[in-house]
Coordinates of C-alpha atoms in Angstrom, one line a residue:
Chain B
M58 CA -84.2 187.9 -10.1
L59 CA -86.2 184.7 -10.4
K60 CA -86.9 185.4 -14.1
F61 CA -83.2 186.1 -14.7
M62 CA -82.2 182.7 -13.1
L63 CA -84.9 180.8 -15.0
K64 CA -83.7 182.4 -18.3
R65 CA -80.1 181.4 -17.5
L66 CA -81.2 177.9 -16.7
F67 CA -83.0 177.7 -20.0
V68 CA -79.9 178.9 -21.9
A69 CA -77.7 176.4 -20.0
I70 CA -79.3 173.4 -21.8
P71 CA -78.1 174.3 -25.3
T72 CA -74.8 175.5 -23.9
L73 CA -74.2 172.1 -22.3
L74 CA -75.3 170.3 -25.4
I75 CA -72.8 172.2 -27.5
L76 CA -70.1 171.5 -24.9
I77 CA -70.9 167.8 -25.0
T78 CA -71.0 167.6 -28.7
V79 CA -67.8 169.5 -29.4
S80 CA -66.0 167.6 -26.6
F81 CA -67.2 164.3 -28.0
A82 CA -66.0 165.1 -31.5
L83 CA -62.6 166.4 -30.2
M84 CA -62.0 163.3 -28.1
R85 CA -62.6 161.0 -31.0
A86 CA -60.4 163.1 -33.2
A87 CA -57.5 162.4 -30.8
P88 CA -55.3 159.5 -31.8
G89 CA -55.3 156.3 -29.8
G90 CA -58.1 154.6 -27.9
P91 CA -58.9 153.3 -24.4
F92 CA -57.6 149.8 -25.1
T93 CA -54.5 150.7 -27.2
S94 CA -52.3 152.0 -24.4
E95 CA -49.8 149.8 -22.5
K96 CA -50.6 146.2 -23.3
T97 CA -52.8 145.8 -26.3
P98 CA -55.1 142.7 -25.7
P99 CA -55.3 140.0 -28.4
P100 CA -57.5 140.9 -31.4
A101 CA -60.4 138.6 -30.4
V102 CA -60.5 140.2 -26.9
L103 CA -60.2 143.7 -28.3
E104 CA -63.1 143.0 -30.6
N105 CA -65.2 141.9 -27.7
L106 CA -64.2 144.9 -25.7
N107 CA -65.0 147.3 -28.6
A108 CA -68.4 145.6 -29.0
K109 CA -69.1 145.8 -25.3
Y110 CA -68.5 149.5 -25.2
N111 CA -70.1 150.1 -28.7
L112 CA -66.7 151.3 -30.1
D113 CA -67.3 149.1 -33.1
K114 CA -70.3 151.2 -34.2
H115 CA -70.2 154.3 -36.3
I116 CA -69.3 157.4 -34.3
V117 CA -72.6 159.1 -34.9
V118 CA -74.4 156.0 -33.5
Q119 CA -72.1 156.1 -30.5
Y120 CA -73.0 159.7 -29.9
G121 CA -76.7 158.9 -30.2
I122 CA -76.4 156.1 -27.6
Y123 CA -74.4 158.3 -25.3
M124 CA -77.0 161.1 -25.5
R125 CA -79.9 158.7 -25.1
D126 CA -78.5 157.2 -21.9
L127 CA -77.5 160.7 -20.6
I128 CA -80.9 162.4 -21.2
L129 CA -83.3 159.5 -20.6
Y130 CA -81.5 157.7 -17.7
Q131 CA -79.0 160.4 -16.5
D132 CA -76.4 157.7 -17.0
F133 CA -72.9 158.8 -17.8
G134 CA -71.9 155.3 -18.9
P135 CA -69.3 152.9 -17.7
S136 CA -65.7 153.9 -17.2
F137 CA -63.3 152.5 -19.8
K138 CA -60.4 152.3 -17.4
Y139 CA -62.0 151.4 -14.1
Q140 CA -64.0 148.6 -15.7
D141 CA -66.0 147.6 -12.6
R142 CA -67.2 151.2 -11.9
S143 CA -69.6 153.6 -13.6
V144 CA -68.6 157.2 -14.2
T145 CA -71.4 158.3 -11.8
E146 CA -69.9 156.2 -9.0
I147 CA -66.4 157.7 -9.7
I148 CA -67.7 161.2 -9.6
E149 CA -69.8 160.5 -6.5
G150 CA -66.7 159.2 -4.8
S151 CA -64.2 161.8 -5.8
F152 CA -66.1 165.1 -6.2
P153 CA -67.2 165.6 -2.6
R154 CA -63.5 165.3 -1.5
S155 CA -62.3 167.9 -3.9
A156 CA -65.3 170.1 -3.0
I157 CA -64.5 170.0 0.7
I158 CA -60.8 171.0 0.0
G159 CA -62.0 173.6 -2.5
L160 CA -64.5 175.2 -0.1
W161 CA -62.0 175.5 2.7
S162 CA -59.4 177.0 0.3
F163 CA -62.1 179.4 -1.0
F164 CA -62.8 180.5 2.6
F165 CA -59.2 181.2 3.3
I166 CA -58.7 183.0 0.0
I167 CA -61.5 185.4 0.8
I168 CA -60.6 186.1 4.5
I169 CA -56.9 186.5 3.7
G170 CA -56.7 187.7 0.1
I171 CA -59.2 190.6 0.1
P172 CA -58.2 192.2 3.4
I173 CA -54.5 192.2 2.6
G174 CA -55.1 193.6 -0.9
I175 CA -57.2 196.4 0.5
W176 CA -54.7 197.2 3.2
A177 CA -51.9 197.4 0.6
A178 CA -54.1 199.7 -1.5
V179 CA -54.6 202.1 1.5
K180 CA -50.9 202.1 2.2
Q181 CA -50.0 202.4 -1.5
N182 CA -46.3 202.6 -2.2
H183 CA -45.4 202.5 1.5
W184 CA -43.4 199.7 3.0
Q185 CA -46.6 198.0 4.2
D186 CA -47.7 197.8 0.6
Y187 CA -44.4 196.4 -0.7
S188 CA -44.0 193.8 2.1
V189 CA -47.6 192.5 1.9
M190 CA -47.4 192.3 -1.9
S191 CA -44.0 190.6 -1.9
F192 CA -45.3 188.1 0.7
A193 CA -48.3 187.4 -1.4
M194 CA -46.3 187.1 -4.6
S195 CA -44.1 184.4 -3.1
G196 CA -47.2 182.3 -3.2
V197 CA -47.4 182.7 -7.0
V198 CA -43.7 182.2 -7.6
F199 CA -43.6 178.7 -6.0
P200 CA -45.6 176.6 -8.4
N201 CA -47.7 174.0 -6.5
F202 CA -45.8 171.1 -8.0
V203 CA -42.8 172.5 -6.0
L204 CA -44.8 173.6 -3.0
A205 CA -46.8 170.4 -2.5
P206 CA -43.8 168.0 -2.3
L207 CA -41.9 170.5 -0.2
C208 CA -44.8 170.7 2.3
V209 CA -45.0 166.9 2.5
W210 CA -41.2 166.7 3.1
L211 CA -41.2 169.5 5.7
F212 CA -44.4 169.0 7.7
A213 CA -44.9 165.3 7.3
V214 CA -41.5 163.7 6.9
K215 CA -39.2 166.0 8.8
L216 CA -41.4 167.5 11.5
G217 CA -44.0 164.8 11.6
W218 CA -46.8 167.3 12.5
L219 CA -49.2 166.4 9.7
P220 CA -50.1 163.2 7.8
A221 CA -48.2 163.0 4.5
G222 CA -51.3 162.2 2.4
G223 CA -54.5 160.2 2.1
W224 CA -58.0 161.2 2.9
G225 CA -58.3 160.0 6.5
D226 CA -62.1 160.2 6.6
G227 CA -61.8 164.0 5.9
Q228 CA -60.3 164.8 9.3
F229 CA -59.0 168.4 9.2
N230 CA -55.3 167.5 9.8
Y231 CA -55.4 165.5 6.6
L232 CA -56.8 168.5 4.8
I233 CA -54.4 171.2 6.0
L234 CA -51.6 170.6 3.5
P235 CA -53.9 170.1 0.4
I236 CA -55.7 173.4 1.3
F237 CA -52.4 175.2 1.8
A238 CA -51.2 174.0 -1.6
M239 CA -54.4 174.9 -3.3
A240 CA -55.0 178.3 -1.7
T241 CA -51.5 180.1 -1.8
S242 CA -51.4 181.2 -5.4
Y243 CA -55.1 182.2 -5.4
I244 CA -54.6 184.3 -2.3
A245 CA -51.8 186.3 -4.0
Q246 CA -53.9 186.8 -7.1
V247 CA -57.0 187.9 -5.2
A248 CA -54.8 190.3 -3.1
R249 CA -53.3 191.9 -6.2
L250 CA -56.6 192.3 -8.0
S251 CA -58.2 193.8 -4.8
R252 CA -55.3 196.1 -4.4
G253 CA -55.3 197.4 -8.0
S254 CA -59.0 197.9 -8.2
M255 CA -59.2 199.5 -4.7
I256 CA -56.5 202.0 -5.6
E257 CA -58.4 203.0 -8.7
V258 CA -61.7 203.5 -6.8
L259 CA -59.9 205.4 -4.0
S260 CA -58.7 208.0 -6.5
S261 CA -62.2 208.7 -7.9
S262 CA -64.0 211.9 -7.3
Y263 CA -66.9 210.6 -5.1
I264 CA -64.4 209.2 -2.7
R265 CA -62.6 212.6 -2.5
T266 CA -66.0 214.1 -1.8
A267 CA -66.7 211.6 0.9
R268 CA -63.3 212.4 2.5
A269 CA -63.9 216.2 2.1
K270 CA -67.1 215.8 4.0
G271 CA -64.9 214.6 6.9
L272 CA -66.0 211.0 6.9
P273 CA -63.6 208.6 8.8
T274 CA -61.5 206.4 6.6
S275 CA -63.2 203.2 7.7
I276 CA -66.6 204.5 6.6
V277 CA -65.2 205.7 3.3
L278 CA -63.6 202.3 2.7
W279 CA -66.5 200.1 3.7
R280 CA -69.5 202.1 2.7
H281 CA -68.3 203.8 -0.4
A282 CA -65.2 202.2 -1.9
M283 CA -65.8 198.5 -1.1
K284 CA -68.6 197.6 -3.6
P285 CA -67.2 199.0 -6.8
A286 CA -63.7 197.8 -5.9
L287 CA -65.0 194.3 -5.5
M288 CA -66.4 194.0 -9.1
P289 CA -63.3 192.5 -10.8
V290 CA -62.5 190.4 -7.7
I291 CA -65.9 188.8 -7.7
T292 CA -65.6 187.9 -11.4
Y293 CA -62.2 186.3 -10.7
L294 CA -63.6 184.5 -7.6
G295 CA -66.4 183.0 -9.6
I296 CA -64.0 181.5 -12.1
A297 CA -61.6 180.5 -9.3
F298 CA -64.4 178.8 -7.3
V299 CA -65.1 176.3 -10.1
G300 CA -61.4 175.6 -10.4
L301 CA -61.1 175.1 -6.7
I302 CA -64.0 172.7 -6.1
T303 CA -63.1 170.6 -9.2
G304 CA -59.7 170.0 -7.6
S305 CA -56.2 169.9 -8.9
V306 CA -54.3 167.0 -10.4
I307 CA -51.1 167.9 -8.6
V308 CA -52.8 168.1 -5.2
D309 CA -54.6 164.8 -5.9
Q310 CA -51.3 163.1 -6.9
V311 CA -49.0 164.5 -4.3
F312 CA -51.4 164.1 -1.3
Q313 CA -53.3 161.1 -2.6
T314 CA -56.6 162.7 -1.6
G315 CA -58.6 160.8 -4.2
G316 CA -60.2 164.0 -5.5
I317 CA -61.7 164.6 -8.9
G318 CA -58.9 166.8 -10.2
Q319 CA -56.8 163.8 -11.3
H320 CA -59.5 162.5 -13.6
F321 CA -59.3 165.5 -15.8
V322 CA -55.8 164.6 -16.8
Q323 CA -55.6 160.8 -16.3
G324 CA -59.0 160.4 -18.0
A325 CA -57.5 162.1 -21.1
T326 CA -54.2 160.1 -21.0
N327 CA -56.2 156.9 -20.7
R328 CA -58.7 157.9 -23.4
D329 CA -61.4 157.2 -20.8
Y330 CA -64.0 158.8 -23.0
S331 CA -67.0 158.5 -20.8
L332 CA -65.1 159.6 -17.7
I333 CA -63.8 162.7 -19.4
L334 CA -67.2 163.6 -20.7
G335 CA -68.6 163.1 -17.2
V336 CA -66.2 165.5 -15.5
T337 CA -66.5 167.9 -18.4
I338 CA -70.2 168.1 -18.0
L339 CA -69.8 168.6 -14.3
A340 CA -67.2 171.4 -14.8
G341 CA -69.4 173.0 -17.5
A342 CA -72.5 172.9 -15.4
L343 CA -70.7 174.4 -12.4
S344 CA -69.1 177.1 -14.6
I345 CA -72.5 178.1 -16.1
L346 CA -74.0 178.2 -12.6
F347 CA -71.4 180.3 -11.0
N348 CA -71.1 182.7 -13.9
A349 CA -74.8 183.3 -13.5
I350 CA -74.4 183.8 -9.7
V351 CA -71.6 186.3 -10.4
D352 CA -73.8 188.2 -12.9
M353 CA -76.4 188.4 -10.2
L354 CA -73.9 189.7 -7.7
Y355 CA -73.0 192.5 -10.1
T356 CA -76.5 193.9 -9.8
A357 CA -76.1 193.9 -6.0
L358 CA -72.7 195.7 -6.2
D359 CA -73.8 198.2 -8.8
P360 CA -77.6 198.8 -9.0
R361 CA -77.2 200.6 -12.3
I362 CA -76.4 197.2 -14.0
R363 CA -79.5 195.8 -15.7
Y364 CA -79.7 192.8 -18.0
Chain T
M234 CA -55.6 236.5 -35.3
T235 CA -57.0 235.5 -31.9
T236 CA -55.5 236.4 -28.5
Q237 CA -54.7 232.8 -27.8
D238 CA -52.1 232.8 -30.6
Q239 CA -50.3 235.7 -29.1
V240 CA -50.4 234.4 -25.6
L241 CA -49.1 230.9 -26.5
P242 CA -45.8 230.9 -28.3
D243 CA -45.1 228.0 -30.6
S244 CA -42.5 226.5 -28.3
V245 CA -45.1 225.6 -25.6
K246 CA -46.4 222.2 -26.3
G247 CA -49.5 220.7 -24.7
R248 CA -49.0 217.6 -22.6
S249 CA -50.9 214.6 -23.9
L250 CA -52.2 211.8 -21.7
W251 CA -49.4 209.6 -22.9
D252 CA -46.7 212.2 -22.0
D253 CA -48.2 212.4 -18.6
A254 CA -48.3 208.6 -18.2
F255 CA -44.7 208.3 -19.4
R256 CA -43.6 211.0 -16.9
R257 CA -45.4 209.3 -14.0
F258 CA -43.9 206.0 -14.9
K259 CA -40.4 207.4 -14.9
A260 CA -41.0 208.9 -11.5
N261 CA -41.8 205.5 -10.0
R262 CA -38.5 204.2 -8.7
A263 CA -39.6 200.6 -8.1
A264 CA -41.1 200.3 -11.6
M265 CA -38.0 201.8 -13.3
I266 CA -35.6 199.6 -11.4
S267 CA -37.7 196.6 -12.3
L268 CA -37.8 197.6 -15.9
I269 CA -34.0 197.8 -16.0
V270 CA -33.8 194.3 -14.4
L271 CA -36.2 193.0 -16.9
V272 CA -34.0 194.3 -19.7
F273 CA -31.1 192.4 -18.1
V274 CA -33.2 189.2 -18.0
A275 CA -34.1 189.7 -21.7
A276 CA -30.4 190.2 -22.5
F277 CA -29.6 187.1 -20.6
A278 CA -32.1 185.1 -22.6
I279 CA -30.8 186.5 -25.9
F280 CA -27.1 186.7 -25.4
G281 CA -26.6 184.4 -22.3
N282 CA -25.2 181.6 -24.4
Y283 CA -21.9 183.6 -24.8
L284 CA -21.4 183.3 -21.0
T285 CA -20.4 179.7 -21.2
Q286 CA -18.6 177.5 -23.7
W287 CA -21.2 174.7 -23.1
D288 CA -24.4 174.5 -25.1
Y289 CA -27.7 173.3 -23.7
E290 CA -27.6 169.7 -25.0
T291 CA -24.0 168.5 -24.7
V292 CA -23.4 166.1 -21.9
D293 CA -20.3 166.6 -19.7
W294 CA -19.2 163.0 -19.0
F295 CA -16.9 164.1 -16.2
A296 CA -19.8 165.7 -14.4
L297 CA -22.2 162.9 -15.2
E298 CA -19.8 160.5 -13.3
D299 CA -21.0 162.0 -10.0
V300 CA -23.4 165.0 -10.5
E301 CA -23.7 165.5 -6.8
F302 CA -20.0 166.3 -6.6
Y303 CA -18.7 167.2 -10.0
G304 CA -21.9 168.8 -11.1
K305 CA -21.7 171.5 -8.5
P306 CA -21.6 175.2 -9.5
A307 CA -17.9 176.2 -9.6
M308 CA -15.5 178.6 -11.3
T309 CA -13.1 175.8 -12.2
H310 CA -14.1 172.3 -13.1
P311 CA -14.4 170.3 -9.8
N312 CA -13.0 167.2 -11.5
E313 CA -9.2 167.7 -11.4
Y314 CA -8.5 165.7 -14.5
A315 CA -11.2 167.5 -16.4
A316 CA -9.8 170.8 -15.3
E317 CA -6.3 169.8 -16.3
I318 CA -7.3 168.9 -19.9
G319 CA -9.1 172.3 -20.1
T320 CA -12.8 171.3 -19.8
A321 CA -14.8 174.5 -19.3
P322 CA -16.4 174.8 -15.9
H323 CA -20.1 174.9 -15.1
Y324 CA -20.8 178.3 -13.4
F325 CA -24.3 177.2 -12.4
G326 CA -23.5 173.5 -12.1
T327 CA -25.1 170.8 -14.3
D328 CA -28.4 169.1 -14.4
S329 CA -28.9 165.5 -13.5
D330 CA -27.8 164.5 -17.0
G331 CA -24.5 166.3 -16.8
R332 CA -25.6 169.2 -19.1
D333 CA -24.6 172.8 -18.3
L334 CA -27.3 174.4 -16.2
L335 CA -26.4 178.0 -17.3
A336 CA -26.8 177.1 -21.0
R337 CA -30.0 175.3 -20.2
L338 CA -31.3 178.2 -18.2
V339 CA -30.6 180.6 -21.1
Q340 CA -32.5 178.2 -23.4
G341 CA -35.3 177.9 -20.9
S342 CA -35.5 181.6 -20.5
R343 CA -36.2 182.1 -24.2
I344 CA -39.1 179.7 -24.2
S345 CA -40.6 180.8 -20.9
L346 CA -40.4 184.5 -21.6
M347 CA -41.9 184.0 -25.0
V348 CA -44.7 181.9 -23.6
G349 CA -45.4 184.4 -20.8
L350 CA -45.4 187.5 -23.0
M351 CA -47.4 185.8 -25.7
G352 CA -50.1 184.6 -23.2
A353 CA -50.3 188.0 -21.7
L354 CA -50.5 189.7 -25.1
V355 CA -53.2 187.4 -26.4
A356 CA -55.2 187.9 -23.2
V357 CA -54.8 191.7 -23.3
V358 CA -55.7 192.1 -27.0
I359 CA -58.4 189.4 -27.5
G360 CA -59.7 189.3 -23.9
T361 CA -60.1 193.1 -23.5
I362 CA -61.8 193.7 -26.8
Y363 CA -64.0 190.6 -26.5
G364 CA -65.0 191.5 -23.0
A365 CA -65.6 195.1 -23.8
V366 CA -67.8 194.3 -26.8
S367 CA -69.7 191.7 -24.9
G368 CA -70.4 193.9 -21.9
Y369 CA -71.2 197.0 -23.9
M370 CA -73.5 195.4 -26.5
G371 CA -75.4 193.5 -23.8
G372 CA -78.5 191.5 -24.4
K373 CA -78.4 188.7 -26.9
V374 CA -74.8 189.5 -28.1
D375 CA -73.5 189.4 -24.6
S376 CA -75.4 186.2 -23.8
L377 CA -74.0 184.5 -26.9
M378 CA -70.5 185.7 -26.4
M379 CA -70.4 184.7 -22.7
R380 CA -71.9 181.2 -23.4
A381 CA -69.0 180.7 -25.8
V382 CA -66.5 181.6 -23.1
E383 CA -68.3 179.2 -20.7
I384 CA -68.0 176.4 -23.2
L385 CA -64.3 177.1 -23.8
M386 CA -63.6 177.3 -20.1
S387 CA -64.9 173.9 -19.3
F388 CA -63.6 172.3 -22.5
P389 CA -61.5 169.1 -21.9
F390 CA -58.3 171.0 -22.4
M391 CA -56.1 167.9 -22.3
F392 CA -57.7 166.6 -25.4
L393 CA -57.2 169.8 -27.2
V394 CA -53.5 169.5 -26.4
I395 CA -53.4 165.8 -27.5
V396 CA -55.2 166.6 -30.8
L397 CA -52.9 169.5 -31.5
M398 CA -49.9 167.3 -30.7
A399 CA -51.2 164.8 -33.3
I400 CA -51.4 167.5 -35.9
F401 CA -48.2 169.5 -35.2
G402 CA -46.1 167.0 -33.4
R403 CA -44.2 168.1 -30.3
N404 CA -43.1 171.6 -30.9
V405 CA -43.1 175.0 -29.4
L406 CA -45.9 176.3 -31.7
L407 CA -48.3 173.8 -30.0
I408 CA -47.7 175.4 -26.6
F409 CA -48.4 178.8 -28.0
I410 CA -51.7 177.8 -29.6
A411 CA -52.8 175.9 -26.5
I412 CA -51.9 178.9 -24.2
G413 CA -53.3 181.4 -26.6
A414 CA -56.6 179.4 -26.6
V415 CA -57.1 179.6 -22.8
S416 CA -55.3 182.7 -21.6
W417 CA -57.9 185.3 -22.7
L418 CA -61.0 183.7 -21.2
D419 CA -60.7 185.0 -17.6
M420 CA -59.6 188.4 -18.9
A421 CA -62.7 188.6 -21.1
R422 CA -65.0 187.8 -18.1
I423 CA -63.3 190.5 -15.9
V424 CA -63.3 193.2 -18.6
R425 CA -67.0 192.4 -19.3
G426 CA -67.9 192.8 -15.7
Q427 CA -66.1 196.2 -15.5
T428 CA -67.8 197.3 -18.8
L429 CA -71.3 196.5 -17.5
S430 CA -70.8 199.0 -14.8
L431 CA -68.9 201.6 -16.9
K432 CA -71.5 201.7 -19.7
N433 CA -74.0 203.4 -17.3
K434 CA -71.6 206.2 -16.4
E435 CA -72.3 209.8 -17.4
F436 CA -69.3 210.1 -19.8
V437 CA -70.6 207.2 -21.9
E438 CA -74.1 208.7 -21.9
A439 CA -72.6 212.0 -23.0
A440 CA -70.7 210.2 -25.8
I441 CA -73.9 208.5 -27.0
A442 CA -75.8 211.8 -26.8
Q443 CA -73.2 213.3 -29.0
G444 CA -73.8 210.6 -31.6
V445 CA -70.4 208.9 -31.3
R446 CA -70.5 205.5 -33.0
T447 CA -70.5 202.3 -30.9
P448 CA -67.1 201.0 -32.0
V449 CA -65.6 204.3 -31.2
I450 CA -67.2 204.4 -27.8
I451 CA -65.9 200.9 -27.0
M452 CA -62.3 201.7 -28.1
R453 CA -62.0 205.3 -27.0
H454 CA -64.2 205.4 -23.8
I455 CA -64.6 201.9 -22.4
V456 CA -61.2 200.2 -23.1
P457 CA -59.0 203.0 -21.7
N458 CA -61.1 202.9 -18.5
V459 CA -60.6 199.2 -17.9
L460 CA -56.9 199.3 -18.6
G461 CA -56.1 199.5 -14.9
V462 CA -57.6 196.1 -14.2
V463 CA -56.3 194.8 -17.5
V464 CA -52.7 195.7 -16.6
V465 CA -52.9 194.2 -13.1
Y466 CA -54.4 191.0 -14.4
A467 CA -52.0 190.8 -17.3
T468 CA -49.0 190.9 -14.9
L469 CA -50.7 188.0 -13.0
L470 CA -51.1 186.2 -16.3
V471 CA -47.4 186.2 -17.2
P472 CA -46.4 183.9 -14.2
Q473 CA -49.6 181.9 -14.7
M474 CA -48.7 181.2 -18.4
I475 CA -45.1 180.4 -17.5
L476 CA -46.2 177.9 -14.9
F477 CA -49.0 176.6 -17.1
E478 CA -46.4 175.8 -19.8
S479 CA -44.5 173.9 -17.1
F480 CA -47.6 172.1 -16.1
I481 CA -48.1 171.0 -19.7
S482 CA -44.4 170.0 -19.8
F483 CA -44.8 168.2 -16.4
L484 CA -47.5 166.1 -18.0
G485 CA -45.1 165.3 -20.8
L486 CA -46.8 167.4 -23.5
G487 CA -44.8 170.6 -23.6
V488 CA -41.3 171.4 -24.8
S489 CA -39.4 168.3 -25.7
E490 CA -35.9 167.3 -24.6
P491 CA -33.3 168.5 -25.0
Q492 CA -35.1 171.9 -25.2
T493 CA -36.3 173.1 -21.8
S494 CA -38.1 175.9 -20.0
W495 CA -38.1 177.4 -16.5
G496 CA -41.0 175.3 -15.5
A497 CA -39.4 172.1 -16.8
L498 CA -36.1 173.0 -15.1
I499 CA -37.9 173.8 -11.8
S500 CA -39.9 170.6 -11.8
A501 CA -36.8 168.6 -12.6
G502 CA -34.9 170.5 -9.9
A503 CA -37.7 169.9 -7.4
D504 CA -37.3 166.1 -7.8
S505 CA -33.8 166.2 -6.5
M506 CA -33.8 169.4 -4.4
R507 CA -32.2 167.8 -1.3
I508 CA -29.2 166.2 -3.2
T509 CA -28.5 168.8 -5.9
P510 CA -30.2 172.0 -4.6
W511 CA -28.6 174.3 -7.3
Q512 CA -30.8 172.6 -9.9
L513 CA -33.8 174.1 -8.2
I514 CA -32.4 177.4 -6.9
F515 CA -31.1 178.9 -10.2
P516 CA -34.3 178.4 -12.3
L517 CA -36.5 179.3 -9.4
L518 CA -34.4 182.5 -8.9
A519 CA -34.8 183.4 -12.5
L520 CA -38.5 182.9 -12.3
T521 CA -38.8 184.8 -9.0
I522 CA -36.8 187.8 -10.1
T523 CA -38.7 188.1 -13.4
L524 CA -42.1 187.7 -11.7
F525 CA -41.4 190.3 -9.1
C526 CA -40.2 192.8 -11.7
F527 CA -43.3 192.2 -13.9
N528 CA -45.4 193.0 -10.9
F529 CA -43.7 196.2 -10.1
V530 CA -43.7 197.3 -13.7
G531 CA -47.4 196.3 -13.9
D532 CA -48.2 198.4 -10.8
G533 CA -46.2 201.3 -12.2
L534 CA -48.0 201.1 -15.5
R535 CA -51.3 201.0 -13.7
D536 CA -50.6 204.1 -11.7
A537 CA -49.2 205.9 -14.8
L538 CA -52.2 205.1 -17.0
D539 CA -54.7 206.2 -14.3
P540 CA -55.7 209.7 -15.6
K541 CA -57.1 210.6 -12.2
N542 CA -53.6 210.3 -10.8
K543 CA -52.3 213.9 -10.7
K544 CA -48.9 213.3 -9.2

C-alpha cells in the first residue's frame, strides 16, 4: 500500500511537469495578452508592464524563470489581472470556499445518489424505478445556469428564506443554494450509474447462488452485491470529487461565493497566465491524487486486482 | 452423415446473441416508445423548417415592436395589422430579437443533437478501447496511458478553445473538436476500472490458456462485458455534451449568431423567463423529452445487451 502510494507520488512529478509545460506552451499560442484586452495602455506604459512581468523576454527564458520560482521558492508568481495580489494569495483565498461547498455537495451526492440508484435497481422496471429515475433525471435536465438563477429568484427574492448570494463567513444558510446547484446533476448521474451497475451484478450467478441458499435480500445486497456494483461509481466519484472541490464558474458567478471556479474561466479570458497555471497545477495535483486513491479503493473492493 | 443433420432441418436457425438482444429490446415498452419519440425528434430537426414560413434568422419587425405581446406563441399573428397583410404567425412565439422560435428551435436541434451524439460516439469508441487496453495491459502501459488522461483532464480547457478559435474561427467544427477532446476521458477511466476487475475472471484466464491473442481477448471478451456500464454512461454523456456546448456558447465561444443550439436558446430564455416564459419552455421541453428518451433507450439497450438476462 505504502509502496504503491510512494510510486504514484514519484510518477506525479513528471506528470505535473508535462502538464505545466504543455499548458504554458498552449497559453502562449493563444492570441492576445494580459494587457491587450479592454483599454490598451500607452506604448511606454505597456513596455514597462511587459518588462515588469518579463513578457519582453524570449518565451523559453520566461518558462525558465517561471519554473525556477515554482520549484525553488514554491512561488506561483504575481497575478496579471489582480496586480496587487499574488496567485498564491488568490488561491488561498478562494480554494477553501469552493472546497467547503464541494465537500458538502459530495456528502449529499453519496447519501442520496447511491441509495436511490440501488433502490431503483432492486425495483427494476417497476413504478418505483421509473419515478425515482425520472426525479433524478430532472436534475440533469435543468442545466445549472438555469437552476442557479431560478433558485435565487425563488428562495431569496420571492420567499426570502435564504440569502441571495455572498459568502457570509461560511454560515450554512449561505451555502445551501450553491450546494443545491452543484449537487443536483451529480446526484442524478451517480444514481443512474449505481442503478445500471447494480442491475448487472444482481443478475450474476453468484448472487443467484446466494439467493438460492435462502439469504435475505438485505444480506445479498450489502454483503455480496454492493462491492462489485460500486466499482464504476467509485471511478466516477473520484473524477467528480475533483470537479466539485475546484468549484464551478456558474455557481461562483450567480451566488457570488468568491470560489476558485471562476478563475478557470476568467483567468483564461483575461490571459492571466500565472493565475491559470496556478489553478491548473492545483487541479492537476488533485486529479492525480484522487485517481491514485480510487485505484487503491479498487483493491479494497476487488481483492483480485493487483498492480 | 451425422444424426444431428437429420434431427435439425435446414429451416431451424440458431439464435445469435444479437438476435436475442434485438428481441429483448423490442419487448421493452418504455424503450420502444422512447425510440419512436426520438425518431420524431430527429425528423423535427431535419424537416422541421417546413412547419413554418419563417427561417431562423429573419427578424419579424411587427413582433419586435413588443415581443412580450406580439411575440407570444399563437396560431394567427397577434398584431392585427400584420395578420391582415398576411404575415405568417409564430406558432412557438419569437425570441427577444423577434425571430421565429420554431425555426430557431429546429436549427438548434440540429446542432445540439449532432453535438450530443458525436460526443457520445467519440466517448464510446475511443474511451472504451483506450480504457480496455489500459486496464488489460496493466503495468507500465496502464501507468503511461492513465497519466496521459490525468494531464488531459486538468488541462486549461479554456485555452484549448481559444487557440482552436484562433485557428478555425468561430465555427461548428471547433465545438466538435473541443467536445471530442474531453468527452472520452471519464469513460476511459470507468472502463479501465471495470477491466481491472474483469481480467482476473475465469473466462479471461480460459481464453489466455487457449492461446487467444491479446487484441482478440480485449475486443471479444473484455469490451462486450463492459458494454453495460458504457451504455449507461453514454446516455449520461449525451445531455452532458449538449449542456457542455451550451456552456461554451454561454461563455461566448460556441455557435455564433444567428445560428443557435438548445443550450444557447435555454440560456437566452432563462434570462427573460418571467416576462417571456415561452422562450425558455419550448427549448427546455425539447431538451427534456430528448434526454428522457435517451435514458430509457439506454436502459433498454443495457438490459438487451446483458447476456445473463434470460427474459
